[in-house]
């Protein structure tokens, strides 16, 4: 998978892209990330990339010309151009899995009050938001998207690991335990020490249903539930 990033702050990508799982994915060539400095396409001797909003108002707007100069070459080689923006479609596990299937992504990081609308309309294929709050820039959202997508690329992490993810199953993940068996008087549930894989699987499914029912009942509508699941949910909601 190839990812290009257009940003005014390339330095924000240095450390995250050479750290841990994502860093190893780039080292192993499973994912490539090229970061492009929008300032390099700035206008005039001050290489300006922004200007005042027509019609007045606070803040500055990113000009279309530097954006076009940075994005056109990526569109020409077939990149799907994604703008990170609060007005975009919400990033979900489903959208991350869809984008993980795209060979070449170009992520555009907004700054200031955003982009000139003509750039958004003519240079951008999709808009993605990581949540209903406003950040100072699109760089952290771009890193969130890179992390969410890259870990789904085959070989980056064990498939079993992301297939049992929260949301991949449509439910929140079950509680996890590791050594020691006893911690400050709190014990590991005996079923997890039993070796009965079917019992363990049933316990984990019930705990996923319980946590989802308590914290994200909205997810249950879309979740693919068996009759056994519905029986357990009835029991849990009566408890
Ligand atoms: C954002 C978000 C976000 C808006 C103005 C950058 C900022 C500034 N991007 N999900 N939430 N972007 O707040 O994606 O240009």
mmCIF file of N, CA, C and O and ligand atoms in Angstrom, residues 84-86 110-114 128-131 133-138 141, ligand 1:
data_model
loop_
_atom_site.group_PDB
_atom_site.id
_atom_site.type_symbol
_atom_site.label_atom_id
_atom_site.label_comp_id
_atom_site.label_asym_id
_atom_site.label_seq_id
_atom_site.Cartn_x
_atom_site.Cartn_y
_atom_site.Cartn_z
ATOM 1 N N UNK A 84 -8.660 15.211 5.261
ATOM 2 C CA UNK A 84 -9.069 15.051 6.660
ATOM 3 C C UNK A 84 -9.770 16.348 7.083
ATOM 4 O O UNK A 84 -9.149 17.423 7.063
ATOM 5 N N UNK A 85 -11.044 16.227 7.436
ATOM 6 C CA UNK A 85 -11.834 17.426 7.724
ATOM 7 C C UNK A 85 -13.027 17.093 8.612
ATOM 8 O O UNK A 85 -13.628 16.024 8.441
ATOM 9 N N UNK A 86 -13.398 17.988 9.550
ATOM 10 C CA UNK A 86 -14.533 17.701 10.437
ATOM 11 C C UNK A 86 -15.845 17.471 9.681
ATOM 12 O O UNK A 86 -16.753 16.831 10.205
ATOM 13 N N UNK A 110 -5.450 19.660 6.335
ATOM 14 C CA UNK A 110 -5.826 21.065 6.378
ATOM 15 C C UNK A 110 -5.128 21.772 7.541
ATOM 16 O O UNK A 110 -4.609 21.130 8.447
ATOM 17 N N UNK A 111 -5.108 23.105 7.450
ATOM 18 C CA UNK A 111 -4.617 23.955 8.542
ATOM 19 C C UNK A 111 -5.455 25.232 8.508
ATOM 20 O O UNK A 111 -6.274 25.417 7.596
ATOM 21 N N UNK A 112 -5.270 26.091 9.501
ATOM 22 C CA UNK A 112 -6.052 27.348 9.558
ATOM 23 C C UNK A 112 -7.552 27.046 9.531
ATOM 24 O O UNK A 112 -7.985 26.030 10.086
ATOM 25 N N UNK A 113 -8.302 27.850 8.849
ATOM 26 C CA UNK A 113 -9.772 27.658 8.804
ATOM 27 C C UNK A 113 -10.166 26.657 7.736
ATOM 28 O O UNK A 113 -11.347 26.456 7.466
ATOM 29 N N UNK A 114 -9.174 26.070 7.044
ATOM 30 C CA UNK A 114 -9.507 25.080 6.018
ATOM 31 C C UNK A 114 -9.060 25.487 4.635
ATOM 32 O O UNK A 114 -8.235 26.386 4.482
ATOM 33 N N UNK A 128 -12.725 12.694 5.229
ATOM 34 C CA UNK A 128 -12.839 11.825 6.397
ATOM 35 C C UNK A 128 -12.621 12.628 7.671
ATOM 36 O O UNK A 128 -11.698 13.444 7.741
ATOM 37 N N UNK A 129 -13.507 12.412 8.650
ATOM 38 C CA UNK A 129 -13.372 13.048 9.964
ATOM 39 C C UNK A 129 -13.077 11.995 11.012
ATOM 40 O O UNK A 129 -13.640 10.900 10.962
ATOM 41 N N UNK A 130 -12.217 12.319 11.976
ATOM 42 C CA UNK A 130 -11.969 11.355 13.050
ATOM 43 C C UNK A 130 -12.870 11.632 14.246
ATOM 44 O O UNK A 130 -12.837 10.891 15.228
ATOM 45 N N UNK A 131 -13.663 12.721 14.171
ATOM 46 C CA UNK A 131 -14.566 12.974 15.285
ATOM 47 C C UNK A 131 -15.078 14.402 15.294
ATOM 48 O O UNK A 131 -14.511 15.283 14.640
ATOM 49 N N UNK A 133 -14.977 17.284 16.705
ATOM 50 C CA UNK A 133 -14.243 18.303 17.450
ATOM 51 C C UNK A 133 -13.277 18.917 16.447
ATOM 52 O O UNK A 133 -12.986 18.330 15.407
ATOM 53 N N UNK A 134 -12.790 20.130 16.746
ATOM 54 C CA UNK A 134 -11.912 20.826 15.784
ATOM 55 C C UNK A 134 -10.483 20.839 16.297
ATOM 56 O O UNK A 134 -10.239 21.238 17.440
ATOM 57 N N UNK A 135 -9.566 20.387 15.470
ATOM 58 C CA UNK A 135 -8.153 20.342 15.804
ATOM 59 C C UNK A 135 -7.438 21.495 15.113
ATOM 60 O O UNK A 135 -8.016 22.170 14.258
ATOM 61 N N UNK A 136 -6.174 21.697 15.443
ATOM 62 C CA UNK A 136 -5.420 22.795 14.830
ATOM 63 C C UNK A 136 -4.933 22.427 13.431
ATOM 64 O O UNK A 136 -4.498 23.283 12.672
ATOM 65 N N UNK A 137 -5.000 21.130 13.127
ATOM 66 C CA UNK A 137 -4.517 20.697 11.813
ATOM 67 C C UNK A 137 -4.989 19.289 11.499
ATOM 68 O O UNK A 137 -5.438 18.572 12.402
ATOM 69 N N UNK A 138 -4.856 18.906 10.242
ATOM 70 C CA UNK A 138 -5.275 17.562 9.806
ATOM 71 C C UNK A 138 -4.201 16.508 9.964
ATOM 72 O O UNK A 138 -4.413 15.345 9.621
ATOM 73 N N UNK A 141 -5.181 13.677 12.589
ATOM 74 C CA UNK A 141 -6.163 12.797 11.937
ATOM 75 C C UNK A 141 -5.550 11.926 10.845
ATOM 76 O O UNK A 141 -5.898 10.751 10.718
HETATM 77 C C1 LIG B 1 -10.314 17.220 11.683
HETATM 78 C C2 LIG B 1 -11.164 16.316 12.345
HETATM 79 C C3 LIG B 1 -10.033 18.602 12.098
HETATM 80 C C4 LIG B 1 -10.154 21.686 11.046
HETATM 81 C C5 LIG B 1 -9.521 22.966 10.703
HETATM 82 C C6 LIG B 1 -7.858 21.265 10.717
HETATM 83 C C7 LIG B 1 -9.044 20.785 11.486
HETATM 84 C C8 LIG B 1 -8.068 22.714 10.490
HETATM 85 N N1 LIG B 1 -9.823 16.603 10.606
HETATM 86 N N2 LIG B 1 -11.134 15.144 11.637
HETATM 87 N N3 LIG B 1 -11.880 16.501 13.462
HETATM 88 N N4 LIG B 1 -9.341 19.367 11.212
HETATM 89 O O1 LIG B 1 -10.443 19.030 13.181
HETATM 90 O O2 LIG B 1 -10.327 15.347 10.610
HETATM 91 O O3 LIG B 1 -7.797 23.017 9.160
#
